[in-house]
mmCIF file of C-alpha atoms in Angstrom:
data_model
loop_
_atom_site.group_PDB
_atom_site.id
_atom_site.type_symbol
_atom_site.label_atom_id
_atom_site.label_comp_id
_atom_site.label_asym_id
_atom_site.label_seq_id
_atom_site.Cartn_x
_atom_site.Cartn_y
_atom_site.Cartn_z
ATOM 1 C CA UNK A 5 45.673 7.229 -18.758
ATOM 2 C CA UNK A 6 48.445 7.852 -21.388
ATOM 3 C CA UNK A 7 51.015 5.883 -18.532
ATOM 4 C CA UNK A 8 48.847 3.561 -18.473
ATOM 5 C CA UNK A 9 48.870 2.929 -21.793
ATOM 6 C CA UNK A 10 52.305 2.881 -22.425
ATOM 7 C CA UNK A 11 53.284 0.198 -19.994
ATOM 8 C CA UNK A 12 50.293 -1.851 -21.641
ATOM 9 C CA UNK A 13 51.935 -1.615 -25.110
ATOM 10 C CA UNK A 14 55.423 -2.010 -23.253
ATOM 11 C CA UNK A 15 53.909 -5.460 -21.957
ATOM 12 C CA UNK A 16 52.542 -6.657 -24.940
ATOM 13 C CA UNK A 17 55.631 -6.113 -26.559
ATOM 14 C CA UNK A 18 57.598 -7.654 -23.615
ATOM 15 C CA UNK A 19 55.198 -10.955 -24.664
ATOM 16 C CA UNK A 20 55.841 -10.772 -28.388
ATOM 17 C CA UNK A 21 52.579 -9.345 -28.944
ATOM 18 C CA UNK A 22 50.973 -6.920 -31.705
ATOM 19 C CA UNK A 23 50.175 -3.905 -31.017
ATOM 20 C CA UNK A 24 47.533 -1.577 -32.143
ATOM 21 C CA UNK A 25 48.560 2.295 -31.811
ATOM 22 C CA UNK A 26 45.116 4.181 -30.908
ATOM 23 C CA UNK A 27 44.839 7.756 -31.186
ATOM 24 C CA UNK A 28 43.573 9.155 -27.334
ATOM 25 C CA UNK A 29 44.052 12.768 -27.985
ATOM 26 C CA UNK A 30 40.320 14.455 -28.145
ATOM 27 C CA UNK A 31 39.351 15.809 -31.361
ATOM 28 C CA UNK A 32 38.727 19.843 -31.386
ATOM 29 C CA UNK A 33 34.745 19.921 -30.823
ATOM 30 C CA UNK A 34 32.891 22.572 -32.721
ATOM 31 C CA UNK A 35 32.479 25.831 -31.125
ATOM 32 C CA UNK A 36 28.806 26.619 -28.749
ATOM 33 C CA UNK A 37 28.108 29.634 -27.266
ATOM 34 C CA UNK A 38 28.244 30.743 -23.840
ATOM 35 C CA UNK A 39 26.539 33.820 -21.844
ATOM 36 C CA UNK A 40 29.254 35.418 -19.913
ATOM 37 C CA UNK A 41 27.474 38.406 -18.691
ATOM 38 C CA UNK A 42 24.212 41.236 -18.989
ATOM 39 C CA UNK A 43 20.510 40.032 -20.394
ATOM 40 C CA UNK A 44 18.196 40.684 -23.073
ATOM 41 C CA UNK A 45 17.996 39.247 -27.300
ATOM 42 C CA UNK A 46 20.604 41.203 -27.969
ATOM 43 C CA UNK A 47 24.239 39.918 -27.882
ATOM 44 C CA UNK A 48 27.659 41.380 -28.168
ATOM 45 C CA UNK A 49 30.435 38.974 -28.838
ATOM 46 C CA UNK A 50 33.496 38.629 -26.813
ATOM 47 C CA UNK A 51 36.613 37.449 -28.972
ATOM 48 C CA UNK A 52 39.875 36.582 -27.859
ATOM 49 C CA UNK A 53 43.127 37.361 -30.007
ATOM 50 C CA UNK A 54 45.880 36.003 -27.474
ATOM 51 C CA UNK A 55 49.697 34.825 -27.119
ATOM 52 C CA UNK A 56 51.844 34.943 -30.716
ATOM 53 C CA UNK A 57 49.709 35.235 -34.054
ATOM 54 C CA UNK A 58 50.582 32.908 -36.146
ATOM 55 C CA UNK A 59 48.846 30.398 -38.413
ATOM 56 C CA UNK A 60 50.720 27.609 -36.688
ATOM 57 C CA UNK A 61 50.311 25.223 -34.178
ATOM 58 C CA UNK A 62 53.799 25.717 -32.289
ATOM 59 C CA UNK A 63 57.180 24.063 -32.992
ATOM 60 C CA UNK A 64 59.173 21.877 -30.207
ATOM 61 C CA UNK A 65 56.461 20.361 -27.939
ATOM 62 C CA UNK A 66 57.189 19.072 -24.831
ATOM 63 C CA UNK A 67 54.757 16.357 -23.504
ATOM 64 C CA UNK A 68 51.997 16.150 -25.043
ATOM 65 C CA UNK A 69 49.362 19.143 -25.083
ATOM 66 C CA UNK A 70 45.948 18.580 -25.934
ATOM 67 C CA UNK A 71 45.309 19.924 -29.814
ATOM 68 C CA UNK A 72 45.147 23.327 -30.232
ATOM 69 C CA UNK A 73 43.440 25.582 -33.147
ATOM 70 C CA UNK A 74 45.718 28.299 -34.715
ATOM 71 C CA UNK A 75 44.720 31.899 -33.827
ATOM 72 C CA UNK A 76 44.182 33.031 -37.204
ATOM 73 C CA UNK A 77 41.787 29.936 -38.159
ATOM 74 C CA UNK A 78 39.707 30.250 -34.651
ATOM 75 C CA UNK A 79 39.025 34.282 -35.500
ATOM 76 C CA UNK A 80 38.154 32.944 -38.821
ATOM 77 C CA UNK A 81 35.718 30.330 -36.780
ATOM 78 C CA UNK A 82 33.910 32.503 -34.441
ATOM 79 C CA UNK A 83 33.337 35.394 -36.885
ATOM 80 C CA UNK A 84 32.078 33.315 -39.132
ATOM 81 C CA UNK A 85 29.788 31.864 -36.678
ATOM 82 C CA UNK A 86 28.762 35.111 -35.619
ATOM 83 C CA UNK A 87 28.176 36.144 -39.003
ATOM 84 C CA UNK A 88 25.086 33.608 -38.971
ATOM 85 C CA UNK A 89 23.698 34.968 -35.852
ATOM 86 C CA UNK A 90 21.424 38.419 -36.237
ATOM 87 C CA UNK A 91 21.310 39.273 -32.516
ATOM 88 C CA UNK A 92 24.670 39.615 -32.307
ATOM 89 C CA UNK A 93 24.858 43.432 -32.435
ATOM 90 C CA UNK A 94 28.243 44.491 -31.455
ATOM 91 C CA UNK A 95 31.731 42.994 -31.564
ATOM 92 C CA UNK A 96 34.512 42.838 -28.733
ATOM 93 C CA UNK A 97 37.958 42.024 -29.399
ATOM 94 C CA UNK A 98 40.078 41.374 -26.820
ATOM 95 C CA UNK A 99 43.888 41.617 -27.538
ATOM 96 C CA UNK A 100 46.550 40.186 -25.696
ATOM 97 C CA UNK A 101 49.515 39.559 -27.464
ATOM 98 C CA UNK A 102 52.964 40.726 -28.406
ATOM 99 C CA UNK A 103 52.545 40.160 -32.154
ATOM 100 C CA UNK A 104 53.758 37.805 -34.474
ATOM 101 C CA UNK A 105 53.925 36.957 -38.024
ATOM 102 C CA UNK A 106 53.156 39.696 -40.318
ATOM 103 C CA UNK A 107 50.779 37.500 -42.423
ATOM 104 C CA UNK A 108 48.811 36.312 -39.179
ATOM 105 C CA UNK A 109 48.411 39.800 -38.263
ATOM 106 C CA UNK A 110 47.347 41.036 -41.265
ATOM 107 C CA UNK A 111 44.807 38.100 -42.005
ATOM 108 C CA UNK A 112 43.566 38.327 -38.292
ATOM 109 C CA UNK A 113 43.002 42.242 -39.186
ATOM 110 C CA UNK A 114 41.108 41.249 -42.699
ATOM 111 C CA UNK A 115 39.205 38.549 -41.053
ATOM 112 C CA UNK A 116 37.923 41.770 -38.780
ATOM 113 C CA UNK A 117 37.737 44.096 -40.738
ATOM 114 C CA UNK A 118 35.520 42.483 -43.455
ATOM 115 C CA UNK A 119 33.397 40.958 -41.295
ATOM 116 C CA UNK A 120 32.738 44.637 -39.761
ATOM 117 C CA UNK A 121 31.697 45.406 -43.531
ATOM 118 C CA UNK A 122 29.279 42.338 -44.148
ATOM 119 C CA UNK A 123 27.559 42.331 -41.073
ATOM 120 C CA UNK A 124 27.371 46.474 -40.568
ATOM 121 C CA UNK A 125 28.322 46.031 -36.674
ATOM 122 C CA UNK A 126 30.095 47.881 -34.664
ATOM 123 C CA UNK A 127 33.798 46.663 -33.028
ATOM 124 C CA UNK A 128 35.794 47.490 -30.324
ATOM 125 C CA UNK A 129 39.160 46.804 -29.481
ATOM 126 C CA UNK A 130 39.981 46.516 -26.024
ATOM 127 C CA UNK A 131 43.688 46.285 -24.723
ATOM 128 C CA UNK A 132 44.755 44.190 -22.541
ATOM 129 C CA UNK A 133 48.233 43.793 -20.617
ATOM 130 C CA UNK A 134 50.192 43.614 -24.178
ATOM 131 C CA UNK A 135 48.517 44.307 -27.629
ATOM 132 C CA UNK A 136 52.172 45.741 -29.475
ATOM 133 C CA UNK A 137 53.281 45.434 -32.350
ATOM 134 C CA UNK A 138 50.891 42.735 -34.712
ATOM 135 C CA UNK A 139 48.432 42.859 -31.937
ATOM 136 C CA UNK A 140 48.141 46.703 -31.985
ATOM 137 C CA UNK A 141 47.774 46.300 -36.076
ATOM 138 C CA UNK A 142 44.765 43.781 -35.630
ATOM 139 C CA UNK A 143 43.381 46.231 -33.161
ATOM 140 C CA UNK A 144 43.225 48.805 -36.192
ATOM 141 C CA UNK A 145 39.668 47.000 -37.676
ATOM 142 C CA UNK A 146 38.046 48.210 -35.133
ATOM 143 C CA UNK A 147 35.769 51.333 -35.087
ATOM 144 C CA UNK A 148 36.935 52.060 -31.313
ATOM 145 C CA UNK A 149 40.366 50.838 -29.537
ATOM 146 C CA UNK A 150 40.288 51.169 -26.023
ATOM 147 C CA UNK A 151 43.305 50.186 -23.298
ATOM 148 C CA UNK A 152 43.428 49.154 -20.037
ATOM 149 C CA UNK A 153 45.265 52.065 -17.532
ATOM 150 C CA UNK A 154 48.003 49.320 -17.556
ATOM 151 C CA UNK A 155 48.108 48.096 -21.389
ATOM 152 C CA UNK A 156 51.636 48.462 -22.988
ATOM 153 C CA UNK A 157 51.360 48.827 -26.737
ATOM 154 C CA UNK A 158 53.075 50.248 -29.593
ATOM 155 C CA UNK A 159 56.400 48.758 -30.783
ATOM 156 C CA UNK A 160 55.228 49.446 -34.122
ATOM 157 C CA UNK A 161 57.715 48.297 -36.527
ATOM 158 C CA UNK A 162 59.214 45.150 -38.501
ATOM 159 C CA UNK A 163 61.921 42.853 -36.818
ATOM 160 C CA UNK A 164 63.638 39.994 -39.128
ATOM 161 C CA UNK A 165 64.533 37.167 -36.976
ATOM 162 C CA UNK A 166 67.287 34.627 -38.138
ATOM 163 C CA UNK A 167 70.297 33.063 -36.511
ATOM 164 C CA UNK A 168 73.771 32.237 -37.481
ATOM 165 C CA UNK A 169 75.486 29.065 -36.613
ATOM 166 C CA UNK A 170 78.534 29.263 -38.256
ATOM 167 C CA UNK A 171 80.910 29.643 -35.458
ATOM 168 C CA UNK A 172 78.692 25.912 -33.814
ATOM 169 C CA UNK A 173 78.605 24.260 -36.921
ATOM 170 C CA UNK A 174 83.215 24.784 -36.895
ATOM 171 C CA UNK A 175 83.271 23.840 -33.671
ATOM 172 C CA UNK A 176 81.418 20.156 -34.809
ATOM 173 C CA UNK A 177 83.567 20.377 -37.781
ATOM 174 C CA UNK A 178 80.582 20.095 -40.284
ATOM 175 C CA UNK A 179 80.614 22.439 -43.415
ATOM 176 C CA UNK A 180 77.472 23.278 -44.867
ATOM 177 C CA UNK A 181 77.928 23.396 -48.921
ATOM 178 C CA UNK A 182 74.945 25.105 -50.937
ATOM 179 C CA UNK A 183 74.663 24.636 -54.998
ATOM 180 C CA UNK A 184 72.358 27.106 -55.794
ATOM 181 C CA UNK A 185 71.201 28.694 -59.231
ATOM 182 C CA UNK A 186 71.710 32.409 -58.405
ATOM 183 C CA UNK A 187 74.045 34.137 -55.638
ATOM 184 C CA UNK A 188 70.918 35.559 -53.456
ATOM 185 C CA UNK A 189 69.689 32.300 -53.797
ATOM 186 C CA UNK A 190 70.579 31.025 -49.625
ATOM 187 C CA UNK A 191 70.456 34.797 -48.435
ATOM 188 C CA UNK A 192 69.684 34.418 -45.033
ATOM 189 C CA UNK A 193 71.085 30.623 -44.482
ATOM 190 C CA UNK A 194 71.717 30.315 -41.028
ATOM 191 C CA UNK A 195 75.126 28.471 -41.784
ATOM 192 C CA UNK A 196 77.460 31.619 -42.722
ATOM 193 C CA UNK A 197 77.059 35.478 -41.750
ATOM 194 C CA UNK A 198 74.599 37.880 -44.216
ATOM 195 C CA UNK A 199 76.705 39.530 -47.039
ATOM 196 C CA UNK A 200 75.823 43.925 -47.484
ATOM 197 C CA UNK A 201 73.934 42.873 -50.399
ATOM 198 C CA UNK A 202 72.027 40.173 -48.779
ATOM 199 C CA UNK A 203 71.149 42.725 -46.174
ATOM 200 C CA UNK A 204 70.350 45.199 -48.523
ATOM 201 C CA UNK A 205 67.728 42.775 -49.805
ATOM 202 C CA UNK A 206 66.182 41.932 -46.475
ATOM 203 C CA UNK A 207 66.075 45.789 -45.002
ATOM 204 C CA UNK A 208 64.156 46.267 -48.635
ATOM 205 C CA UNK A 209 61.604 43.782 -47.366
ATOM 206 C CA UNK A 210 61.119 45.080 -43.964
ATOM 207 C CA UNK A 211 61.152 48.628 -45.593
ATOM 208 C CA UNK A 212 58.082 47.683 -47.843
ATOM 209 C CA UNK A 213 56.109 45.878 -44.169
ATOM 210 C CA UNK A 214 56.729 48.762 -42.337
ATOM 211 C CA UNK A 215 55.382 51.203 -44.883
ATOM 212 C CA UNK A 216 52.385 49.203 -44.937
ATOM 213 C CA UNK A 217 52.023 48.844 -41.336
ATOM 214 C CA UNK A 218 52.294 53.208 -41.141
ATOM 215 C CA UNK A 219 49.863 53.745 -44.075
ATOM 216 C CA UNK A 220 47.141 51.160 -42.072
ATOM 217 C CA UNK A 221 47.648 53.561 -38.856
ATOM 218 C CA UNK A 222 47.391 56.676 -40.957
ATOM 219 C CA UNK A 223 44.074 55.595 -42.315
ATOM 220 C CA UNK A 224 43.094 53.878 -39.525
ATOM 221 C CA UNK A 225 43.578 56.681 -36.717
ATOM 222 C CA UNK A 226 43.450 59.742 -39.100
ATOM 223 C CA UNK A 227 47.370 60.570 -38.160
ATOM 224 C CA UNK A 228 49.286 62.262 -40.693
ATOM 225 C CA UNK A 229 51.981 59.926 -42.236
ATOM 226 C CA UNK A 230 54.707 61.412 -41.073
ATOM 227 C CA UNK A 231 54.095 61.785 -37.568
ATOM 228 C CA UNK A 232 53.111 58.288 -37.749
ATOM 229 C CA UNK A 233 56.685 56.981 -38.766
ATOM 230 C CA UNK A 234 57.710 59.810 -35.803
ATOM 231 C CA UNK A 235 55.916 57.618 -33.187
ATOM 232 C CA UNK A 236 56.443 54.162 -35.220
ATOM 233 C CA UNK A 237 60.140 53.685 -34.134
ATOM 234 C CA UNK A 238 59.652 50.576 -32.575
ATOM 235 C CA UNK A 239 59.250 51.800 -28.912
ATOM 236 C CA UNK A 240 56.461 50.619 -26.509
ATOM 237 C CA UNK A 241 54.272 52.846 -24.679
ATOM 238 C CA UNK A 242 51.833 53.140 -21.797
ATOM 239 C CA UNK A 243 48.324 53.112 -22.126
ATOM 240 C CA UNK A 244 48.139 57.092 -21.340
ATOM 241 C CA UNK A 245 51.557 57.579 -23.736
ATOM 242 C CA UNK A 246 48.726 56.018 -26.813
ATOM 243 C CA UNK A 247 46.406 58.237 -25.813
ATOM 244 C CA UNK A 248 48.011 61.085 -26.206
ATOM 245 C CA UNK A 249 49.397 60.307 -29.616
ATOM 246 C CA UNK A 250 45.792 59.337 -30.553
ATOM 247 C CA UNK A 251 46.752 55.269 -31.044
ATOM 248 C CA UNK A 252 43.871 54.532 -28.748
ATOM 249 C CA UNK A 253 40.706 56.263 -27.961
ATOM 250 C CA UNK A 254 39.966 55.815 -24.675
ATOM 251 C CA UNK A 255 41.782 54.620 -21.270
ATOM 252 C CA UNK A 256 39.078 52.238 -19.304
ATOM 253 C CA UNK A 257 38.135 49.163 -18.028
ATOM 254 C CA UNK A 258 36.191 45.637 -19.514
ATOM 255 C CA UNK A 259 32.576 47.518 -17.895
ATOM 256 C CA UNK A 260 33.445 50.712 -19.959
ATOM 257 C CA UNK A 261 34.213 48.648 -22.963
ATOM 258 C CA UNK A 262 30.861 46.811 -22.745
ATOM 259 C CA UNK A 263 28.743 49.976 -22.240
ATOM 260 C CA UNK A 264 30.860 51.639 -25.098
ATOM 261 C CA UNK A 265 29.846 48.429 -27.379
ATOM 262 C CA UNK A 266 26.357 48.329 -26.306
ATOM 263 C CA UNK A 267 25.974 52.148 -27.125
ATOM 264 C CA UNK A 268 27.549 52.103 -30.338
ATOM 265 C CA UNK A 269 24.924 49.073 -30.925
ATOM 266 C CA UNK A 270 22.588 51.052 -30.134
ATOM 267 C CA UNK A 271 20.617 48.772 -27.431
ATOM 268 C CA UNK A 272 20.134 49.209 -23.970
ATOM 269 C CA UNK A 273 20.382 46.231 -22.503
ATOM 270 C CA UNK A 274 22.574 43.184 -24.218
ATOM 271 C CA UNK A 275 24.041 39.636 -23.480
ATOM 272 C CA UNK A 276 28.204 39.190 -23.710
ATOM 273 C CA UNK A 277 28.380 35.723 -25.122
ATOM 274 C CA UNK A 278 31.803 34.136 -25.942
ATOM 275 C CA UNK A 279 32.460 31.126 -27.734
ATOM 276 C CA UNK A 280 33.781 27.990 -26.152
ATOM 277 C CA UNK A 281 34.473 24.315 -26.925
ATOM 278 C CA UNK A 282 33.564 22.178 -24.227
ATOM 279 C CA UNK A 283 35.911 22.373 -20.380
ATOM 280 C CA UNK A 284 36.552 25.575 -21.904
ATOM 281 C CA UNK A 285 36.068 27.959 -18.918
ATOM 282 C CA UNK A 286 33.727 30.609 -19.316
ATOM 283 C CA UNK A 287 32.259 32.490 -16.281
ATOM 284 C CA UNK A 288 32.559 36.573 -16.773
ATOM 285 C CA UNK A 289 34.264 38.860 -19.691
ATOM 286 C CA UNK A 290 37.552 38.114 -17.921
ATOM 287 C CA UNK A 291 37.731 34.428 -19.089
ATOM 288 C CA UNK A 292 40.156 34.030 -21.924
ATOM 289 C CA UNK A 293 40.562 31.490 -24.951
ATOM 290 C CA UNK A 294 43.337 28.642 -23.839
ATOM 291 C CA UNK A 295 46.878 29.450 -24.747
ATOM 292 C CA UNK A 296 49.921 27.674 -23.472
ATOM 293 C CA UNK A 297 51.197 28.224 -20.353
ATOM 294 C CA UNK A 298 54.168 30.629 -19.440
ATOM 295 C CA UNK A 299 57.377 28.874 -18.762
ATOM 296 C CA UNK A 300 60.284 27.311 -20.599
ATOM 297 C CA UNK A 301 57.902 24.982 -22.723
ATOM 298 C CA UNK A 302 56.197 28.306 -24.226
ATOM 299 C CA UNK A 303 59.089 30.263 -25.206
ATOM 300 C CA UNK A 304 60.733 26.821 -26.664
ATOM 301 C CA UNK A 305 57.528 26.536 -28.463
ATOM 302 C CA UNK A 306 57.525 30.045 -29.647
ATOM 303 C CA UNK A 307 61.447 30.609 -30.773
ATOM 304 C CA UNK A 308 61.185 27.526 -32.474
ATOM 305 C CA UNK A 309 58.234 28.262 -34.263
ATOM 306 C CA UNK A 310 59.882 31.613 -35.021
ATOM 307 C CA UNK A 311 63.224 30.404 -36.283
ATOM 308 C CA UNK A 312 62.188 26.942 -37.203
ATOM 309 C CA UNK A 313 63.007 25.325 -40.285
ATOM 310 C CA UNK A 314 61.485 28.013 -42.543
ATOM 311 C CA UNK A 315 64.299 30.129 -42.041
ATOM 312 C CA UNK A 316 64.185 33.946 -41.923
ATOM 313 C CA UNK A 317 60.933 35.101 -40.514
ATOM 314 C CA UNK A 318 59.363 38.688 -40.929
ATOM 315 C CA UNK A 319 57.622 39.791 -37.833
ATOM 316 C CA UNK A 320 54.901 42.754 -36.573
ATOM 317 C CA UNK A 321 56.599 41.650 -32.816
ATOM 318 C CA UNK A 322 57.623 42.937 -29.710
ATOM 319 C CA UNK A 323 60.684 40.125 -28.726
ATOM 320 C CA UNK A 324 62.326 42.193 -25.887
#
């Protein structure tokens, strides 16, 4: 349809004609709920929090990809949904992601978190092949966190991505020139190399995330502090590894996770609903909320939306 369309407006240009630019991308439809598996008036809700967390769209798009709701405003969406809904009796979040921005994860963990506290529900966390780094930190609303035998999580930490150009930008001959009201002013410009006290400035920053990100765990999980910042040194680690250093409660699978929500709801029998817009797939507790698909286009997508424009970005992110 969209080829067709462009060697229509080709023609009509071709003939000297106007033409008038129509929009044919579908607008995002509103959210409807979907039974996914189990019976009865009760009903846990299954949420996804997948790929990078950010509260952006994406940067460099190849082709055109049909519109896509940030992560942070479609938690916002379906808990707010579920908020309105008194059979739903439990929570499920599903984590699959690397991380991201350290606002996205921290909003994605309020969002949680305070929606545990209106609605007086219980949540689980469940695991799923990656939830490190921001995606273990939204995991930390939850009453319960449970992994997968193959989960890798951890790489808790803070990671400031930037670049430096200098050495391209010589080889084009073009000279950047800043004017700026104080020296710290262009810390972090991509165009030259960071001075100490620039990185002094920046290391202060991630200092200040990290410590935040190691008092959340300490509450969270009831680990002292400093064994915390012992485990927190950005490494990853298996399912079992969490265990044992009490990041995660359990080691089980998507039925386990269900009977552990539908126990702490205290019901015997309930329905897992997700929410879906429509040719959304939805059949069992394994279908996931779209995300892009792997492949160059993705991690185009995601460096540039990383080191974009913005400049220097602070991230809760596993970027091996």
């Amino acid at each position: 349809m969209r080829t067709l369309t462009a060697l229509i407006s080709v023609a009509m240009l071709l003939q000297g004609c106007s033409v008038i630019s129509i929009d044919l991308q579908p607008r995002v439809r509103p959210l409807k709920e979907e039974t996914v598996e189990g019976k009865g008036k009760a009903k846990i809700l299954l949420m996804d929090v997948s790929g990078l967390l950010s509260d952006e769209t994406g940067g460099l798009v190849l082709g055109s990809p049909p519109p896509r709701v940030p992560v942070v405003a479609r938690v916002r969406e379906e808990l707010q949904k579920a908020e309105e809904d008194d059979a739903v009796k439990a929570l499920i979040v599903r984590i699959n992601s690397p991380g991201g921005t350290i606002t996205a994860s921290d909003l994605i963990y309020r969002e949680i978190d305070v929606f545990k506290r209106r609605r007086k529900i219980p949540v689980v966390a469940v695991l799923m092949d990656v939830a490190a780094s921001g995606g273990y930190y939204a995991a930390l609303a939850a009453d319960r966190i449970i992994a997968l035998p193959t989960t890798v999580t951890g790489s808790i930490g803070v990671v400031m991505l930037t670049v430096n150009a200098q050495g391209l930008m010589e080889k084009i001959g073009v000279a950047p020139l800043a004017i700026k009201s104080g020296e710290l002013k262009d810390a972090g410009s991509p165009f030259r190399p960071l001075t100490a006290e620039e990185r002094a400035v920046f290391q202060s920053v991630i200092d200040q995330m990290y410590s935040r990100f190691v008092t959340l765990i300490a509450g969270s999980r009831k680990i002292p502090e400093d064994r915390v910042r012992a485990i927190a040194d950005g490494r990853i680690y298996t399912a079992d590894q969490a265990k044992a250093l009490a990041l995660v409660d359990e080691v089980a699978y998507m039925e386990d996770v269900v009977a552990a929500a539908r126990q702490a709801a205290g019901v015997e029998e309930a329905r897992v609903v997700m929410y879906q817009r429509p040719k959304e797939y939805r059949a069992n507790y394994y279908s996931a909320a779209p995300v892009a698909a792997p492949g160059l286009e993705t991690s185009l997508q995601q460096l540039t939306a990383l080191l974009g424009g913005s400049g220097p970005r602070f991230l809760y992110l596993w970027w091996p």
